[in-house]
Each structure stands twice: as structure tokens, then as C-alpha cells.
Amino acid sequence: MGRPGEWLTKFRRSRLLVITAISLSVFTDTFLYTMIVPIIPYTLKERVGIADGDALKWTSVFLTVFGLTNVLSSPVVGLLADLTSSRRVLFMLGLLVLGLSTILYWIGRTVAVLIAARALQGVSATVVWVIGLAIINEVADPDNLGASLSWVWSANTLGALSGPFIGGVLFKYFGYHSVFILATGLILVDMALRMLMAERSHSVTRHVSDNASSAEEAQPSEERRLLNSSDQLVESFEGTNTTHGSYTTFNSDRNSGGESKPTPAPSRSSYKLLLCYPRIATLAVSSAVNGVIFSAFETILPLYSVQLFHVDSARVGLFFLALSGPMLISPLFGNLTDRYGTKWTAVFSTILLGVATILMGTVNHNDIFNQVLLGGLLFLCGVGCTGQRVVMSTETGLALQALVNEPSLAEAELRVENLTGQAYGVLGTASGIGVTLGPVLSGWLRAQSSWMTTVTLLGFVAIALAIPSVMYTGGRLRCKGKCRSAD
């Protein structure tokens, strides 16, 4: 039995603690984001002095600020995550930003202060998701990566479902300040776990299973040609110079003692490299479309359900519960992804989401059957969204491993650890764009056309994602007699 200090160090570096700490961070971030929602009308009216007629406008502004902050901060956070020697430091800074945001919400009495609080909340969310997923991607067992990442999505859903309810109850029975007292306590618990967690240095090469290695060696030449289509991209990583594009390596003579070489430092050009790679580009498009569709539901569903069924806000909340609830079964999709691969899980989820969205156009009568039908279709949409999100977070690490094994980039000596943060930054930016555009596009479509037309267009956009998913997700599909994935 080891000494207590050794046992504690081992526990602090354990996968269980790391995944638990990051899942709690995601829960805290989402919980605080949604817990404040029920008190926004009170804050705007009673504390800021906004007229009732302007409340909706400023609420929309707050939603837009959050999305834009995600878009702008994701590339920066991703780059910093790969440049810094300790992602845990950035993770702690993200918590401090969340604490500052909460304080500004608590004391804010002007629109400017509340907008600043919302912007800081967006930065905090970016840090939690980009840094958190990058850390899990490095510490998780490659054969159980999907299952490990899926717990984060379950924590996110639990926070989204419980936040508005608890926030509303606290505000109603214990007053305005009770909401933020709970928020402060939750942040302190989150801080304790983040401090307890000891990060494994991401300069250490991650172990990859033999299956993953053999799969990437089998990657077809056509996908490599797609990667090589940008002459500048390839040229920046070719040759024998000590500088490869914006990656600088300090190579000693391989024949003069074999000294170790520092890891290439990432730079902004990495984003060009990532976006030119079909598997990462497919993930970015999927993330944007997922954000558009989910935020579109948040925009058009409440008004349509009230107009059609004449229901109150509680019944509308049940519809959203049907949409968000399936994310609690994220671990199931994580296990499916680990067992059957990301390709077919992505295709199934995408088609399910698209078909269920299109069928929602048939909900057009005020009766119990149509209410149940809408709830059931929203549940299926939630299942599809859940599958997509688990696949996106899992496929990112697998795609990066394939990218660094590209023969055309061998001279660059790329490593997964130096690209992980930026890859998740790409997904964060794409998702932020989707969340920002979703309410605008769906609101405009709904104003110009019918409910059926709006959901049908959204559904076909989702189904269209199945094409690049079949082609690139999990490796390019090869057809020789029978179709099979490069994986």
C-alpha cells in the first residue's frame, strides 16, 4: 500500500475525479445560466426600470450577447488552451469569470451592467466547454471516450432542467437574494473540486489503442487528397527547414545524439488546418446546424403551442422537458458510439432529428392527440440532438488523431495535445453561430410562412447533414463490393 501522499496524488489525477469535476463545472455553468431566467423579468422591471413593452426586446438582446460572446471567445480560449502548459489554470480563471458574472447579476441596476454580466457568462461557458472537453479527451480511455464525454452532456441537461425550477421556487418563497446565495455556494463547491483536480500535463503523448492506430493507417488516399487541396497549407508543413509554417520546431541533428525535441507550438494557422480537414469541417457544420435547430425550437415553439393549444407556461415547459429530457440518456449514446463507431450513430441521430422535425408539421389541431403527438416528436428530436452532440464531442478526438497521422503533415510533427483546445474552439464557435442565427432565421421564416413550412425546412436541413456524416464522420466511407468505413 502506497504512502498517503502518493494515494492522494493518484486520486487527484484519476479519470473518475477529473470527469466528475468537469461534469460538475458544466452543471454549475448551465444551472446558473438557467436559474436566472425566471427572475430576468423582475430584474428588468423592478431593479433596472425597463417598461413592460421593452422587456422582450432586452431579453432578446441578452440572448444575442451570450451567443456572440461564444462565437468570439471560443477561438481565443481554444488557442490559449493549447498554448498554456496548464489548462487547469484557465479552468480556474473561467470559474472566477463566472463568479464575477453572478455578482454583476446580483447587484446590477443598469442595462449595461446586465449585458456585461451576460457577456462574462458567455466567456465562462466557453472556458468550461472548450477546456473541459479537451481535458477529458486526453485523460479518458480511448476505447471509452464516448461514454466518458457523455456524462458531461447529462450534467448539462440536469442543470438546464433543474435551474429554472429551483430559481423560480427560491425567488417566489425566499426572495431575490436567495437565488444568488445558492449560486455562490454552488460556485464554491465547484471551485473546491477544480482545485482538487490535478491535471495530467498535455505535453505527454496520449496513448492510443492499437485499433485506432490501425484504423487511421487505413485512411483512404482520397481523403488525403482533399486535405492536400490547399497548396499553401501543405507547403507550410513540408520541407526540412526548422520552421514549418507557423509551427516552430527546435530539431537537433538526428544523427548527433538523438536529443529530445520540444513539442511544436500551436498558432492561429492551426484553425486553417483544422477547417481544411473534412472530418473537422463536418463537425463544425453539424455543430452549427444543431445550434440553429435547437434554438429555433426555443423561439417558435412557445408561441405556436400557446396559439394552437391555448396552454399556459407550465404546459409549454412540459414540451421543452420532452425536448431536453433525452439528454439524460447521453451515456447510452456514448456506449453506442464506443461500440459501433461515430459514423452510423451520427447518421441515425441526424435522420431521426430531421424526420421528427418534419413530422411536427402535422400538428395543427387543438386536441389531446396532437398535444401528445407534439410531445412525442419533440422527444424524438431530443434523442436526435443528444446523439449528435455525443458524436461531435467524441469524434473530435478521433478526427484529430487521424489528422496528425496524415503523411503529408509528417514533417510538421503535429500532436493531438497541441490541437485539442482549438478543435473544440472550432465547435464552440460553430455552435455559437448556430445559436445566434437560429432565433433570427426561424422567427423570420415563421413570420413569412406557415408552421409546417418552417419545421419542414428545418427538418430537411438536418437530414442533409447525413450526407457529409456518411462521407467523413468516423473516416471516409469506402465502397469495394460492400461499403465500409475507413475505421
mmCIF file of N, CA and C in Angstrom, residues 303-419:
data_model
loop_
_atom_site.group_PDB
_atom_site.id
_atom_site.type_symbol
_atom_site.label_atom_id
_atom_site.label_comp_id
_atom_site.label_asym_id
_atom_site.label_seq_id
_atom_site.Cartn_x
_atom_site.Cartn_y
_atom_site.Cartn_z
ATOM 1 N N LEU A 303 -44.667 30.169 -28.733
ATOM 2 C CA LEU A 303 -45.763 30.944 -29.314
ATOM 3 C C LEU A 303 -46.740 30.048 -30.055
ATOM 4 N N TYR A 304 -46.232 29.086 -30.824
ATOM 5 C CA TYR A 304 -47.125 28.223 -31.595
ATOM 6 C C TYR A 304 -47.976 27.345 -30.678
ATOM 7 N N SER A 305 -47.384 26.785 -29.628
ATOM 8 C CA SER A 305 -48.143 25.918 -28.727
ATOM 9 C C SER A 305 -49.208 26.704 -27.970
ATOM 10 N N VAL A 306 -48.909 27.944 -27.618
ATOM 11 C CA VAL A 306 -49.907 28.777 -26.939
ATOM 12 C C VAL A 306 -51.037 29.132 -27.898
ATOM 13 N N GLN A 307 -50.699 29.490 -29.131
ATOM 14 C CA GLN A 307 -51.717 29.858 -30.113
ATOM 15 C C GLN A 307 -52.595 28.671 -30.495
ATOM 16 N N LEU A 308 -52.008 27.492 -30.630
ATOM 17 C CA LEU A 308 -52.762 26.326 -31.088
ATOM 18 C C LEU A 308 -53.530 25.655 -29.962
ATOM 19 N N PHE A 309 -52.870 25.446 -28.826
ATOM 20 C CA PHE A 309 -53.475 24.669 -27.738
ATOM 21 C C PHE A 309 -54.034 25.532 -26.614
ATOM 22 N N HIS A 310 -53.733 26.841 -26.633
ATOM 23 C CA HIS A 310 -54.182 27.758 -25.576
ATOM 24 C C HIS A 310 -53.723 27.275 -24.198
ATOM 25 N N VAL A 311 -52.461 26.854 -24.111
ATOM 26 C CA VAL A 311 -51.918 26.332 -22.859
ATOM 27 C C VAL A 311 -51.177 27.438 -22.117
ATOM 28 N N ASP A 312 -50.916 27.182 -20.823
ATOM 29 C CA ASP A 312 -50.167 28.151 -20.033
ATOM 30 C C ASP A 312 -48.675 27.833 -20.093
ATOM 31 N N SER A 313 -47.901 28.625 -19.379
ATOM 32 C CA SER A 313 -46.447 28.465 -19.428
ATOM 33 C C SER A 313 -45.992 27.125 -18.862
ATOM 34 N N ALA A 314 -46.749 26.580 -17.907
ATOM 35 C CA ALA A 314 -46.369 25.289 -17.330
ATOM 36 C C ALA A 314 -46.444 24.181 -18.377
ATOM 37 N N ARG A 315 -47.493 24.200 -19.204
ATOM 38 C CA ARG A 315 -47.635 23.186 -20.252
ATOM 39 C C ARG A 315 -46.552 23.366 -21.325
ATOM 40 N N VAL A 316 -46.225 24.602 -21.628
ATOM 41 C CA VAL A 316 -45.129 24.850 -22.568
ATOM 42 C C VAL A 316 -43.829 24.279 -22.012
ATOM 43 N N GLY A 317 -43.648 24.419 -20.705
ATOM 44 C CA GLY A 317 -42.462 23.862 -20.068
ATOM 45 C C GLY A 317 -42.382 22.358 -20.208
ATOM 46 N N LEU A 318 -43.536 21.685 -20.198
ATOM 47 C CA LEU A 318 -43.549 20.230 -20.383
ATOM 48 C C LEU A 318 -43.088 19.850 -21.788
ATOM 49 N N PHE A 319 -43.461 20.656 -22.771
ATOM 50 C CA PHE A 319 -42.984 20.392 -24.135
ATOM 51 C C PHE A 319 -41.455 20.490 -24.200
ATOM 52 N N PHE A 320 -40.903 21.486 -23.541
ATOM 53 C CA PHE A 320 -39.445 21.623 -23.537
ATOM 54 C C PHE A 320 -38.780 20.523 -22.713
ATOM 55 N N LEU A 321 -39.487 20.023 -21.712
ATOM 56 C CA LEU A 321 -38.960 18.883 -20.959
ATOM 57 C C LEU A 321 -38.839 17.665 -21.863
ATOM 58 N N ALA A 322 -39.828 17.483 -22.737
ATOM 59 C CA ALA A 322 -39.765 16.372 -23.696
ATOM 60 C C ALA A 322 -38.592 16.545 -24.653
ATOM 61 N N LEU A 323 -38.262 17.789 -24.999
ATOM 62 C CA LEU A 323 -37.157 18.053 -25.918
ATOM 63 C C LEU A 323 -35.794 17.873 -25.245
ATOM 64 N N SER A 324 -35.675 18.337 -24.011
ATOM 65 C CA SER A 324 -34.374 18.313 -23.333
ATOM 66 C C SER A 324 -34.136 17.040 -22.535
ATOM 67 N N GLY A 325 -35.203 16.405 -22.072
ATOM 68 C CA GLY A 325 -35.071 15.231 -21.215
ATOM 69 C C GLY A 325 -34.192 14.120 -21.759
ATOM 70 N N PRO A 326 -34.288 13.797 -23.066
ATOM 71 C CA PRO A 326 -33.472 12.688 -23.593
ATOM 72 C C PRO A 326 -31.971 12.861 -23.405
ATOM 73 N N MET A 327 -31.510 14.067 -23.164
ATOM 74 C CA MET A 327 -30.070 14.250 -22.979
ATOM 75 C C MET A 327 -29.570 13.590 -21.698
ATOM 76 N N LEU A 328 -30.488 13.236 -20.810
ATOM 77 C CA LEU A 328 -30.082 12.498 -19.617
ATOM 78 C C LEU A 328 -29.596 11.098 -19.962
ATOM 79 N N ILE A 329 -29.973 10.599 -21.142
ATOM 80 C CA ILE A 329 -29.518 9.265 -21.549
ATOM 81 C C ILE A 329 -28.276 9.357 -22.434
ATOM 82 N N SER A 330 -27.556 10.454 -22.322
ATOM 83 C CA SER A 330 -26.324 10.608 -23.105
ATOM 84 C C SER A 330 -25.352 9.448 -22.929
ATOM 85 N N PRO A 331 -25.196 8.888 -21.698
ATOM 86 C CA PRO A 331 -24.276 7.746 -21.560
ATOM 87 C C PRO A 331 -24.635 6.567 -22.456
ATOM 88 N N LEU A 332 -25.923 6.383 -22.747
ATOM 89 C CA LEU A 332 -26.317 5.310 -23.660
ATOM 90 C C LEU A 332 -25.729 5.558 -25.046
ATOM 91 N N PHE A 333 -25.838 6.791 -25.527
ATOM 92 C CA PHE A 333 -25.253 7.121 -26.829
ATOM 93 C C PHE A 333 -23.731 7.045 -26.779
ATOM 94 N N GLY A 334 -23.154 7.388 -25.631
ATOM 95 C CA GLY A 334 -21.712 7.266 -25.504
ATOM 96 C C GLY A 334 -21.250 5.831 -25.663
ATOM 97 N N ASN A 335 -21.979 4.901 -25.051
ATOM 98 C CA ASN A 335 -21.633 3.481 -25.180
ATOM 99 C C ASN A 335 -21.847 2.985 -26.608
ATOM 100 N N LEU A 336 -22.934 3.449 -27.252
ATOM 101 C CA LEU A 336 -23.183 3.061 -28.641
ATOM 102 C C LEU A 336 -22.070 3.571 -29.557
ATOM 103 N N THR A 337 -21.629 4.795 -29.296
ATOM 104 C CA THR A 337 -20.553 5.366 -30.107
ATOM 105 C C THR A 337 -19.260 4.581 -29.938
ATOM 106 N N ASP A 338 -18.948 4.214 -28.701
ATOM 107 C CA ASP A 338 -17.726 3.439 -28.458
ATOM 108 C C ASP A 338 -17.803 2.054 -29.089
ATOM 109 N N ARG A 339 -18.996 1.496 -29.139
ATOM 110 C CA ARG A 339 -19.143 0.124 -29.629
ATOM 111 C C ARG A 339 -19.270 0.057 -31.146
ATOM 112 N N TYR A 340 -20.065 0.951 -31.729
ATOM 113 C CA TYR A 340 -20.358 0.865 -33.161
ATOM 114 C C TYR A 340 -19.690 1.961 -33.991
ATOM 115 N N GLY A 341 -19.026 2.895 -33.350
ATOM 116 C CA GLY A 341 -18.360 3.954 -34.086
ATOM 117 C C GLY A 341 -19.217 5.205 -34.205
ATOM 118 N N THR A 342 -18.578 6.296 -34.582
ATOM 119 C CA THR A 342 -19.271 7.582 -34.646
ATOM 120 C C THR A 342 -20.091 7.763 -35.916
ATOM 121 N N LYS A 343 -19.692 7.103 -37.006
ATOM 122 C CA LYS A 343 -20.349 7.340 -38.292
ATOM 123 C C LYS A 343 -21.837 7.033 -38.249
ATOM 124 N N TRP A 344 -22.176 5.799 -37.923
ATOM 125 C CA TRP A 344 -23.575 5.385 -38.026
ATOM 126 C C TRP A 344 -24.421 5.934 -36.884
ATOM 127 N N THR A 345 -23.794 6.209 -35.744
ATOM 128 C CA THR A 345 -24.521 6.900 -34.677
ATOM 129 C C THR A 345 -24.893 8.307 -35.127
ATOM 130 N N ALA A 346 -23.974 8.977 -35.825
ATOM 131 C CA ALA A 346 -24.250 10.323 -36.337
ATOM 132 C C ALA A 346 -25.340 10.297 -37.400
ATOM 133 N N VAL A 347 -25.267 9.341 -38.312
ATOM 134 C CA VAL A 347 -26.264 9.251 -39.386
ATOM 135 C C VAL A 347 -27.648 8.971 -38.811
ATOM 136 N N PHE A 348 -27.727 8.008 -37.888
ATOM 137 C CA PHE A 348 -29.013 7.688 -37.257
ATOM 138 C C PHE A 348 -29.584 8.907 -36.544
ATOM 139 N N SER A 349 -28.758 9.592 -35.750
ATOM 140 C CA SER A 349 -29.233 10.742 -34.978
ATOM 141 C C SER A 349 -29.695 11.870 -35.884
ATOM 142 N N THR A 350 -28.949 12.106 -36.954
ATOM 143 C CA THR A 350 -29.281 13.194 -37.874
ATOM 144 C C THR A 350 -30.596 12.938 -38.600
ATOM 145 N N ILE A 351 -30.773 11.726 -39.099
ATOM 146 C CA ILE A 351 -32.014 11.395 -39.813
ATOM 147 C C ILE A 351 -33.202 11.404 -38.861
ATOM 148 N N LEU A 352 -33.015 10.875 -37.647
ATOM 149 C CA LEU A 352 -34.099 10.885 -36.658
ATOM 150 C C LEU A 352 -34.523 12.311 -36.340
ATOM 151 N N LEU A 353 -33.563 13.192 -36.125
ATOM 152 C CA LEU A 353 -33.877 14.594 -35.837
ATOM 153 C C LEU A 353 -34.624 15.231 -36.999
ATOM 154 N N GLY A 354 -34.159 15.005 -38.221
ATOM 155 C CA GLY A 354 -34.795 15.617 -39.382
ATOM 156 C C GLY A 354 -36.206 15.127 -39.620
ATOM 157 N N VAL A 355 -36.405 13.804 -39.557
ATOM 158 C CA VAL A 355 -37.733 13.232 -39.805
ATOM 159 C C VAL A 355 -38.722 13.684 -38.737
ATOM 160 N N ALA A 356 -38.309 13.654 -37.467
ATOM 161 C CA ALA A 356 -39.206 14.071 -36.384
ATOM 162 C C ALA A 356 -39.576 15.545 -36.517
ATOM 163 N N THR A 357 -38.623 16.368 -36.936
ATOM 164 C CA THR A 357 -38.905 17.795 -37.115
ATOM 165 C C THR A 357 -39.903 18.019 -38.245
ATOM 166 N N ILE A 358 -39.732 17.303 -39.346
ATOM 167 C CA ILE A 358 -40.673 17.432 -40.469
ATOM 168 C C ILE A 358 -42.074 16.994 -40.060
ATOM 169 N N LEU A 359 -42.169 15.893 -39.324
ATOM 170 C CA LEU A 359 -43.481 15.377 -38.912
ATOM 171 C C LEU A 359 -44.198 16.325 -37.958
ATOM 172 N N MET A 360 -43.469 17.220 -37.306
ATOM 173 C CA MET A 360 -44.134 18.193 -36.433
ATOM 174 C C MET A 360 -45.046 19.122 -37.223
ATOM 175 N N GLY A 361 -44.851 19.186 -38.531
ATOM 176 C CA GLY A 361 -45.738 19.990 -39.356
ATOM 177 C C GLY A 361 -47.157 19.470 -39.390
ATOM 178 N N THR A 362 -47.356 18.193 -39.010
ATOM 179 C CA THR A 362 -48.705 17.615 -38.995
ATOM 180 C C THR A 362 -49.485 18.002 -37.747
ATOM 181 N N VAL A 363 -48.824 18.614 -36.778
ATOM 182 C CA VAL A 363 -49.505 19.048 -35.551
ATOM 183 C C VAL A 363 -50.206 20.367 -35.842
ATOM 184 N N ASN A 364 -51.515 20.294 -36.095
ATOM 185 C CA ASN A 364 -52.241 21.505 -36.493
ATOM 186 C C ASN A 364 -53.672 21.562 -35.974
ATOM 187 N N HIS A 365 -54.010 20.715 -34.991
ATOM 188 C CA HIS A 365 -55.348 20.753 -34.405
ATOM 189 C C HIS A 365 -55.248 20.825 -32.884
ATOM 190 N N ASN A 366 -56.229 21.474 -32.290
ATOM 191 C CA ASN A 366 -56.250 21.616 -30.836
ATOM 192 C C ASN A 366 -57.005 20.448 -30.208
ATOM 193 N N ASP A 367 -56.312 19.351 -29.987
ATOM 194 C CA ASP A 367 -56.896 18.206 -29.289
ATOM 195 C C ASP A 367 -55.788 17.458 -28.553
ATOM 196 N N ILE A 368 -56.197 16.515 -27.723
ATOM 197 C CA ILE A 368 -55.242 15.765 -26.904
ATOM 198 C C ILE A 368 -54.263 14.985 -27.774
ATOM 199 N N PHE A 369 -54.770 14.393 -28.864
ATOM 200 C CA PHE A 369 -53.905 13.592 -29.728
ATOM 201 C C PHE A 369 -52.748 14.430 -30.261
ATOM 202 N N ASN A 370 -53.047 15.640 -30.733
ATOM 203 C CA ASN A 370 -51.989 16.487 -31.287
ATOM 204 C C ASN A 370 -51.013 16.958 -30.208
ATOM 205 N N GLN A 371 -51.505 17.171 -28.998
ATOM 206 C CA GLN A 371 -50.596 17.548 -27.914
ATOM 207 C C GLN A 371 -49.638 16.409 -27.582
ATOM 208 N N VAL A 372 -50.178 15.192 -27.514
ATOM 209 C CA VAL A 372 -49.334 14.022 -27.248
ATOM 210 C C VAL A 372 -48.367 13.793 -28.407
ATOM 211 N N LEU A 373 -48.872 13.977 -29.638
ATOM 212 C CA LEU A 373 -48.022 13.804 -30.817
ATOM 213 C C LEU A 373 -46.861 14.793 -30.807
ATOM 214 N N LEU A 374 -47.154 16.052 -30.477
ATOM 215 C CA LEU A 374 -46.094 17.055 -30.422
ATOM 216 C C LEU A 374 -45.060 16.693 -29.359
ATOM 217 N N GLY A 375 -45.547 16.261 -28.199
ATOM 218 C CA GLY A 375 -44.617 15.859 -27.142
ATOM 219 C C GLY A 375 -43.744 14.687 -27.562
ATOM 220 N N GLY A 376 -44.349 13.701 -28.231
ATOM 221 C CA GLY A 376 -43.586 12.537 -28.683
ATOM 222 C C GLY A 376 -42.551 12.897 -29.734
ATOM 223 N N LEU A 377 -42.934 13.758 -30.679
ATOM 224 C CA LEU A 377 -41.990 14.170 -31.722
ATOM 225 C C LEU A 377 -40.856 15.023 -31.145
ATOM 226 N N LEU A 378 -41.183 15.859 -30.169
ATOM 227 C CA LEU A 378 -40.129 16.633 -29.509
ATOM 228 C C LEU A 378 -39.158 15.713 -28.772
ATOM 229 N N PHE A 379 -39.690 14.643 -28.183
ATOM 230 C CA PHE A 379 -38.827 13.664 -27.513
ATOM 231 C C PHE A 379 -37.858 13.030 -28.513
ATOM 232 N N LEU A 380 -38.382 12.659 -29.692
ATOM 233 C CA LEU A 380 -37.513 12.076 -30.724
ATOM 234 C C LEU A 380 -36.478 13.091 -31.213
ATOM 235 N N CYS A 381 -36.889 14.355 -31.322
ATOM 236 C CA CYS A 381 -35.921 15.400 -31.685
ATOM 237 C C CYS A 381 -34.826 15.505 -30.629
ATOM 238 N N GLY A 382 -35.230 15.399 -29.366
ATOM 239 C CA GLY A 382 -34.250 15.436 -28.288
ATOM 240 C C GLY A 382 -33.282 14.278 -28.350
ATOM 241 N N VAL A 383 -33.790 13.092 -28.704
ATOM 242 C CA VAL A 383 -32.916 11.923 -28.858
ATOM 243 C C VAL A 383 -31.913 12.169 -29.983
ATOM 244 N N GLY A 384 -32.398 12.721 -31.104
ATOM 245 C CA GLY A 384 -31.506 13.011 -32.222
ATOM 246 C C GLY A 384 -30.447 14.041 -31.869
ATOM 247 N N CYS A 385 -30.853 15.111 -31.187
ATOM 248 C CA CYS A 385 -29.890 16.136 -30.770
ATOM 249 C C CYS A 385 -28.855 15.563 -29.812
ATOM 250 N N THR A 386 -29.312 14.697 -28.909
ATOM 251 C CA THR A 386 -28.392 14.078 -27.952
ATOM 252 C C THR A 386 -27.345 13.240 -28.665
ATOM 253 N N GLY A 387 -27.806 12.408 -29.608
ATOM 254 C CA GLY A 387 -26.865 11.589 -30.364
ATOM 255 C C GLY A 387 -25.856 12.431 -31.116
ATOM 256 N N GLN A 388 -26.323 13.515 -31.732
ATOM 257 C CA GLN A 388 -25.417 14.401 -32.470
ATOM 258 C C GLN A 388 -24.346 14.990 -31.559
ATOM 259 N N ARG A 389 -24.746 15.456 -30.392
ATOM 260 C CA ARG A 389 -23.801 16.132 -29.510
ATOM 261 C C ARG A 389 -22.765 15.163 -28.937
ATOM 262 N N VAL A 390 -23.201 13.960 -28.588
ATOM 263 C CA VAL A 390 -22.243 12.966 -28.091
ATOM 264 C C VAL A 390 -21.253 12.599 -29.189
ATOM 265 N N VAL A 391 -21.762 12.425 -30.407
ATOM 266 C CA VAL A 391 -20.879 12.099 -31.535
ATOM 267 C C VAL A 391 -19.881 13.226 -31.778
ATOM 268 N N MET A 392 -20.339 14.476 -31.761
ATOM 269 C CA MET A 392 -19.448 15.595 -32.048
ATOM 270 C C MET A 392 -18.308 15.680 -31.045
ATOM 271 N N SER A 393 -18.625 15.527 -29.762
ATOM 272 C CA SER A 393 -17.572 15.627 -28.756
ATOM 273 C C SER A 393 -16.613 14.452 -28.825
ATOM 274 N N THR A 394 -17.114 13.264 -29.195
ATOM 275 C CA THR A 394 -16.258 12.082 -29.291
ATOM 276 C C THR A 394 -15.441 12.087 -30.575
ATOM 277 N N GLU A 395 -16.069 12.407 -31.680
ATOM 278 C CA GLU A 395 -15.416 12.379 -32.985
ATOM 279 C C GLU A 395 -14.272 13.386 -33.074
ATOM 280 N N THR A 396 -14.340 14.450 -32.290
ATOM 281 C CA THR A 396 -13.286 15.463 -32.348
ATOM 282 C C THR A 396 -11.918 14.862 -32.049
ATOM 283 N N GLY A 397 -11.831 14.102 -30.957
ATOM 284 C CA GLY A 397 -10.560 13.483 -30.605
ATOM 285 C C GLY A 397 -10.102 12.465 -31.629
ATOM 286 N N LEU A 398 -11.047 11.672 -32.150
ATOM 287 C CA LEU A 398 -10.695 10.659 -33.149
ATOM 288 C C LEU A 398 -10.228 11.307 -34.450
ATOM 289 N N ALA A 399 -10.892 12.392 -34.836
ATOM 290 C CA ALA A 399 -10.501 13.088 -36.064
ATOM 291 C C ALA A 399 -9.119 13.721 -35.926
ATOM 292 N N LEU A 400 -8.825 14.254 -34.760
ATOM 293 C CA LEU A 400 -7.504 14.841 -34.544
ATOM 294 C C LEU A 400 -6.407 13.787 -34.649
ATOM 295 N N GLN A 401 -6.670 12.603 -34.119
ATOM 296 C CA GLN A 401 -5.674 11.541 -34.211
ATOM 297 C C GLN A 401 -5.415 11.164 -35.671
ATOM 298 N N ALA A 402 -6.488 11.142 -36.466
ATOM 299 C CA ALA A 402 -6.324 10.862 -37.894
ATOM 300 C C ALA A 402 -5.552 11.979 -38.585
ATOM 301 N N LEU A 403 -5.822 13.210 -38.184
ATOM 302 C CA LEU A 403 -5.160 14.356 -38.806
ATOM 303 C C LEU A 403 -3.652 14.334 -38.570
ATOM 304 N N VAL A 404 -3.240 14.097 -37.336
ATOM 305 C CA VAL A 404 -1.801 14.136 -37.045
ATOM 306 C C VAL A 404 -1.067 12.962 -37.684
ATOM 307 N N ASN A 405 -1.796 11.921 -38.086
ATOM 308 C CA ASN A 405 -1.180 10.780 -38.762
ATOM 309 C C ASN A 405 -1.117 10.947 -40.276
ATOM 310 N N GLU A 406 -1.610 12.093 -40.796
ATOM 311 C CA GLU A 406 -1.564 12.332 -42.234
ATOM 312 C C GLU A 406 -0.117 12.345 -42.724
ATOM 313 N N PRO A 407 0.237 11.532 -43.730
ATOM 314 C CA PRO A 407 1.613 11.525 -44.250
ATOM 315 C C PRO A 407 2.073 12.892 -44.738
ATOM 316 N N SER A 408 1.144 13.678 -45.309
ATOM 317 C CA SER A 408 1.525 14.984 -45.847
ATOM 318 C C SER A 408 1.945 15.958 -44.756
ATOM 319 N N LEU A 409 1.574 15.663 -43.501
ATOM 320 C CA LEU A 409 1.911 16.553 -42.393
ATOM 321 C C LEU A 409 2.972 15.958 -41.480
ATOM 322 N N ALA A 410 3.632 14.908 -41.934
ATOM 323 C CA ALA A 410 4.594 14.215 -41.080
ATOM 324 C C ALA A 410 5.719 15.138 -40.630
ATOM 325 N N GLU A 411 6.180 16.020 -41.541
ATOM 326 C CA GLU A 411 7.295 16.902 -41.198
ATOM 327 C C GLU A 411 6.924 17.924 -40.128
ATOM 328 N N ALA A 412 5.636 18.201 -39.996
ATOM 329 C CA ALA A 412 5.211 19.194 -39.011
ATOM 330 C C ALA A 412 5.267 18.657 -37.596
ATOM 331 N N GLU A 413 5.318 17.329 -37.450
ATOM 332 C CA GLU A 413 5.379 16.690 -36.142
ATOM 333 C C GLU A 413 4.255 17.183 -35.231
ATOM 334 N N LEU A 414 3.042 17.195 -35.771
ATOM 335 C CA LEU A 414 1.877 17.629 -35.006
ATOM 336 C C LEU A 414 1.531 16.607 -33.936
ATOM 337 N N ARG A 415 0.908 17.084 -32.875
ATOM 338 C CA ARG A 415 0.455 16.203 -31.808
ATOM 339 C C ARG A 415 -0.966 16.576 -31.423
ATOM 340 N N VAL A 416 -1.741 15.575 -31.076
ATOM 341 C CA VAL A 416 -3.138 15.794 -30.703
ATOM 342 C C VAL A 416 -3.242 16.802 -29.567
ATOM 343 N N GLU A 417 -2.341 16.699 -28.595
ATOM 344 C CA GLU A 417 -2.400 17.552 -27.414
ATOM 345 C C GLU A 417 -2.275 19.034 -27.747
ATOM 346 N N ASN A 418 -1.662 19.356 -28.887
ATOM 347 C CA ASN A 418 -1.476 20.752 -29.268
ATOM 348 C C ASN A 418 -2.588 21.286 -30.159
ATOM 349 N N LEU A 419 -3.593 20.464 -30.424
ATOM 350 C CA LEU A 419 -4.694 20.881 -31.291
ATOM 351 C C LEU A 419 -6.061 20.707 -30.640
#
